[in-house]
Every structure is written in structure tokens, then in C-alpha cells.
C-alpha positions as a printed NumPy array, in Angstrom:
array([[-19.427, -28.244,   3.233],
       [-21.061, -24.942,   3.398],
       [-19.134, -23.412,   6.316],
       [-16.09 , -24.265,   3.917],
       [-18.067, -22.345,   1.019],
       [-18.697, -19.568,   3.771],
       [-14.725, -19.282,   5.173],
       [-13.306, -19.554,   1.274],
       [-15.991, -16.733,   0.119],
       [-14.767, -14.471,   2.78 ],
       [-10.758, -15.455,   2.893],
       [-11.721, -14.366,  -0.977],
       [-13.364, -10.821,   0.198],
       [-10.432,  -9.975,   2.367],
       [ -7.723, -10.666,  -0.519],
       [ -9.673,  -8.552,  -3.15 ],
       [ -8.198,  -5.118,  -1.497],
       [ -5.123,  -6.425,  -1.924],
       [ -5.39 ,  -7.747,  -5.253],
       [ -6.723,  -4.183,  -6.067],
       [ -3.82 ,  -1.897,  -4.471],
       [ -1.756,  -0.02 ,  -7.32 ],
       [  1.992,  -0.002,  -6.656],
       [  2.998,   3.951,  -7.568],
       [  7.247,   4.681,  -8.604],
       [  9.074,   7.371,  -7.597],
       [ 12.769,   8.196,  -8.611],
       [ 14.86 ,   9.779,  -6.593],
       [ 17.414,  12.138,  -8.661],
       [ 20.146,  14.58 ,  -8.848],
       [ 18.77 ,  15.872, -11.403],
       [ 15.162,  15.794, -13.82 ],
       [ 12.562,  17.587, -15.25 ],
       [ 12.224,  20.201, -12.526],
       [ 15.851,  20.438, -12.04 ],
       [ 18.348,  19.401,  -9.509],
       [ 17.116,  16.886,  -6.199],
       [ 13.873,  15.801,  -7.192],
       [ 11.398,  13.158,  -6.682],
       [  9.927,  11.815, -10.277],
       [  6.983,  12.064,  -9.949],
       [  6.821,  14.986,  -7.112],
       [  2.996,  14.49 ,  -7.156],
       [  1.295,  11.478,  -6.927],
       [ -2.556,  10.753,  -6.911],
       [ -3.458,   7.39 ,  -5.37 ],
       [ -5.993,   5.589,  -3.373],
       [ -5.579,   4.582,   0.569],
       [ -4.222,   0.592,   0.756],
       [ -1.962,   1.436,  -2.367],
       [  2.055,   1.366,  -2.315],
       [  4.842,   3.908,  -3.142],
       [  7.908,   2.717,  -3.974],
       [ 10.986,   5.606,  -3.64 ],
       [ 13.42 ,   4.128,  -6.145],
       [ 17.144,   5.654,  -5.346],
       [ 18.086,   6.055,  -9.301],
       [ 21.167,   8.278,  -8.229],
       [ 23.088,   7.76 ,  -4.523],
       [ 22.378,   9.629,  -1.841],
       [ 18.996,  10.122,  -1.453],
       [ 16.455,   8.94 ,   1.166],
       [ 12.363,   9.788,   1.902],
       [ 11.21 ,  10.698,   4.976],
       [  7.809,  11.807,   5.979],
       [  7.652,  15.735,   7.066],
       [  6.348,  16.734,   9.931],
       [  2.294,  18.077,  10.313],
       [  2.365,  16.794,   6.688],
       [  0.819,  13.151,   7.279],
       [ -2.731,  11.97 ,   7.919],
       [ -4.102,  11.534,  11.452],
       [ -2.845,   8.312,  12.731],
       [ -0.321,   7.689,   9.972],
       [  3.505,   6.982,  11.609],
       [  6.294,   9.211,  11.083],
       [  8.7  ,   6.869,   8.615],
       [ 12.524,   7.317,   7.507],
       [ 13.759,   5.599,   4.684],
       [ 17.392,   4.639,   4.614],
       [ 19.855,   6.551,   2.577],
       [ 20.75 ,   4.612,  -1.05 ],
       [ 17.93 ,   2.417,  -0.088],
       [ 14.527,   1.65 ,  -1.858],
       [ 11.703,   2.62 ,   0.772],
       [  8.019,   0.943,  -0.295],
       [  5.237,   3.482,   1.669],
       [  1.826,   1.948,   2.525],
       [ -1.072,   4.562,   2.079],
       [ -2.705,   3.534,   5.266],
       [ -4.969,   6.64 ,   5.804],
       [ -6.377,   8.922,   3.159],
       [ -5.245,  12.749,   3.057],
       [ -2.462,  13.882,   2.152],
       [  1.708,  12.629,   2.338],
       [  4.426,  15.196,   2.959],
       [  7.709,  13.365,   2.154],
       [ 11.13 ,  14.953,   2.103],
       [ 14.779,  13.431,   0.629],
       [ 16.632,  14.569,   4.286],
       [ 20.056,  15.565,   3.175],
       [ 18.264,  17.54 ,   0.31 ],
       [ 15.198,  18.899,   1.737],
       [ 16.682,  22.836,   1.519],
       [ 17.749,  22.121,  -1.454],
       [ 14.128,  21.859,  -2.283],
       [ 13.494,  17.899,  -2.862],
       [  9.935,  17.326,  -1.685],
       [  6.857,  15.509,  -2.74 ],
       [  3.112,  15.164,  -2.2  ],
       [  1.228,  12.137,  -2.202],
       [ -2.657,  12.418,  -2.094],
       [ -4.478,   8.795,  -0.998],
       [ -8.019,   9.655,  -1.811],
       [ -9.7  ,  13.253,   0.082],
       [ -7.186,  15.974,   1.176],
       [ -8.422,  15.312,   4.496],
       [ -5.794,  17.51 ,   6.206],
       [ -4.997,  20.034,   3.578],
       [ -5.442,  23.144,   5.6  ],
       [ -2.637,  21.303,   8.199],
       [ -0.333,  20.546,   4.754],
       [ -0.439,  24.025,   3.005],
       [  0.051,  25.898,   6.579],
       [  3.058,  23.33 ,   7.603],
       [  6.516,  25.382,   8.073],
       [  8.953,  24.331,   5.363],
       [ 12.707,  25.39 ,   5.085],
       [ 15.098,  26.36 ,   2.385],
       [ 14.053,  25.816,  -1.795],
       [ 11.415,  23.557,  -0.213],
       [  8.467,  25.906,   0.108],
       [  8.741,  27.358,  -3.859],
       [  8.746,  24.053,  -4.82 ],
       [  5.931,  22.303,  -3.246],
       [  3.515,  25.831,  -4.292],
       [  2.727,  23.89 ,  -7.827],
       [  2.058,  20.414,  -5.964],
       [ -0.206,  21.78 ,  -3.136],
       [ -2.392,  22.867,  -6.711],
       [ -2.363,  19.643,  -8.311],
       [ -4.6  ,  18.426,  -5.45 ],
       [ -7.807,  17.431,  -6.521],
       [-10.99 ,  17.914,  -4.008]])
């Protein structure tokens, strides 16, 4: 009886993290707040084990992770285009994440799963087009 108590107690511990993990939405648009191809939100604070779910509002969008923007040992991903793309926070630091067919064009976003681990990496990484003036006011919404 008390090696049952003892297997339910910890089957219990290992379901709590779970239980705890915050799902974050993200639209992906032609158009919003900041104007035309955007992620809404384009910043998003969260803690590692959480989920973000890309929601394609409008067609033609996708996320994909950018490169030297990820944490250490986190996987490059690709999302399929028109398709809703759920992103585990495996690591903390900081997420990179592009639309591709609209990454010139400036349609980024920056996820932050607990420390900015590998901010010096993010705010030196090479970005192309409309992308770089846009991700300037999320690189300061990172919080130390």
C-alpha cells in the first residue's frame, strides 16, 4: 500500500509542470496594430515548458525559427504555410521566429522563456530587409 502512495505522489509531481504550462496566442496577419505582416503579439514573455500557438488568422503565413536566434540546444522548427504551428519553450532565453515568405517584409517576433540567456547572440544576429527596424522595439521589451 505505501509503494502505491509513493508511485501516485510522484506520477502527481511529474504532472504538476504540466498542469502549470500557460498556452501563449499569436496571430498571424496581413495587417494590425504595427501595420502590414505581423505577428499579434510580436513580443511575448513566458516561462520555459509553456506553449505558443501561431494562429494563421489571414492565409499565407507560416513561423519559422531564425537562425543564431534560439537557445542552446533548442531545434531549428518550420511551421507549415496556412497552418497553426504550437512551439514548446523547451530552453529558457530567447526565440527568434520569422513568417518566411514575409520576413523582408519585416514580420518577426521575439519570444522570451524566462532569462535572456543568449541575448548578446539575438541582438548581434544578421537580419534582412524591414526585419531589423522592426525587431529594435522588441529586443527592448526584454526584461533581465
Amino acid at each position: 500500500m505505501f509503494s502505491k502512495l509513493i508511485a501516485a505522489s510522484f506520477a502527481t509531481l511529474l504532472l504538476v509542470p504540466a498542469a502549470l504550462a500557460e498556452n501563449h496566442e499569436v496571430k498571424m496577419l496581413n495587417k494590425g496594430v504595427e501595420g502590414v505582416m505581423v505577428f499579434e503579439p510580436a513580443f511575448v514573455k513566458a516561462a520555459v515548458g509553456d506553449t505558443v500557438t501561431f494562429l494563421p488568422v489571414d492565409k499565407g503565413h507560416n513561423v519559422e525559427g531564425i537562425d543564431d536566434m534560439l537557445p542552446e540546444g533548442v531545434e531549428e522548427f518550420k511551421g507549415k504555410i496556412g497552418k497553426e504551428y504550437i512551439l514548446t519553450l523547451t530552453a529558457e532565453g530567447l526565440y527568434g521566429v520569422k513568417c518566411t515568405p514575409h520576413y523582408v517584409m519585416g514580420m518577426v517576433a521575439l519570444i522570451q522563456a524566462g532569462a535572456p540567456v543568449n541575448k548578446e547572440a539575438v541582438a548581434s544576429a544578421k537580419l534582412l530587409g524591414k526585419a531589423k527596424p522592426r525587431f529594435e522595439p522588441l529586443l527592448a521589451q526584454i526584461v533581465d
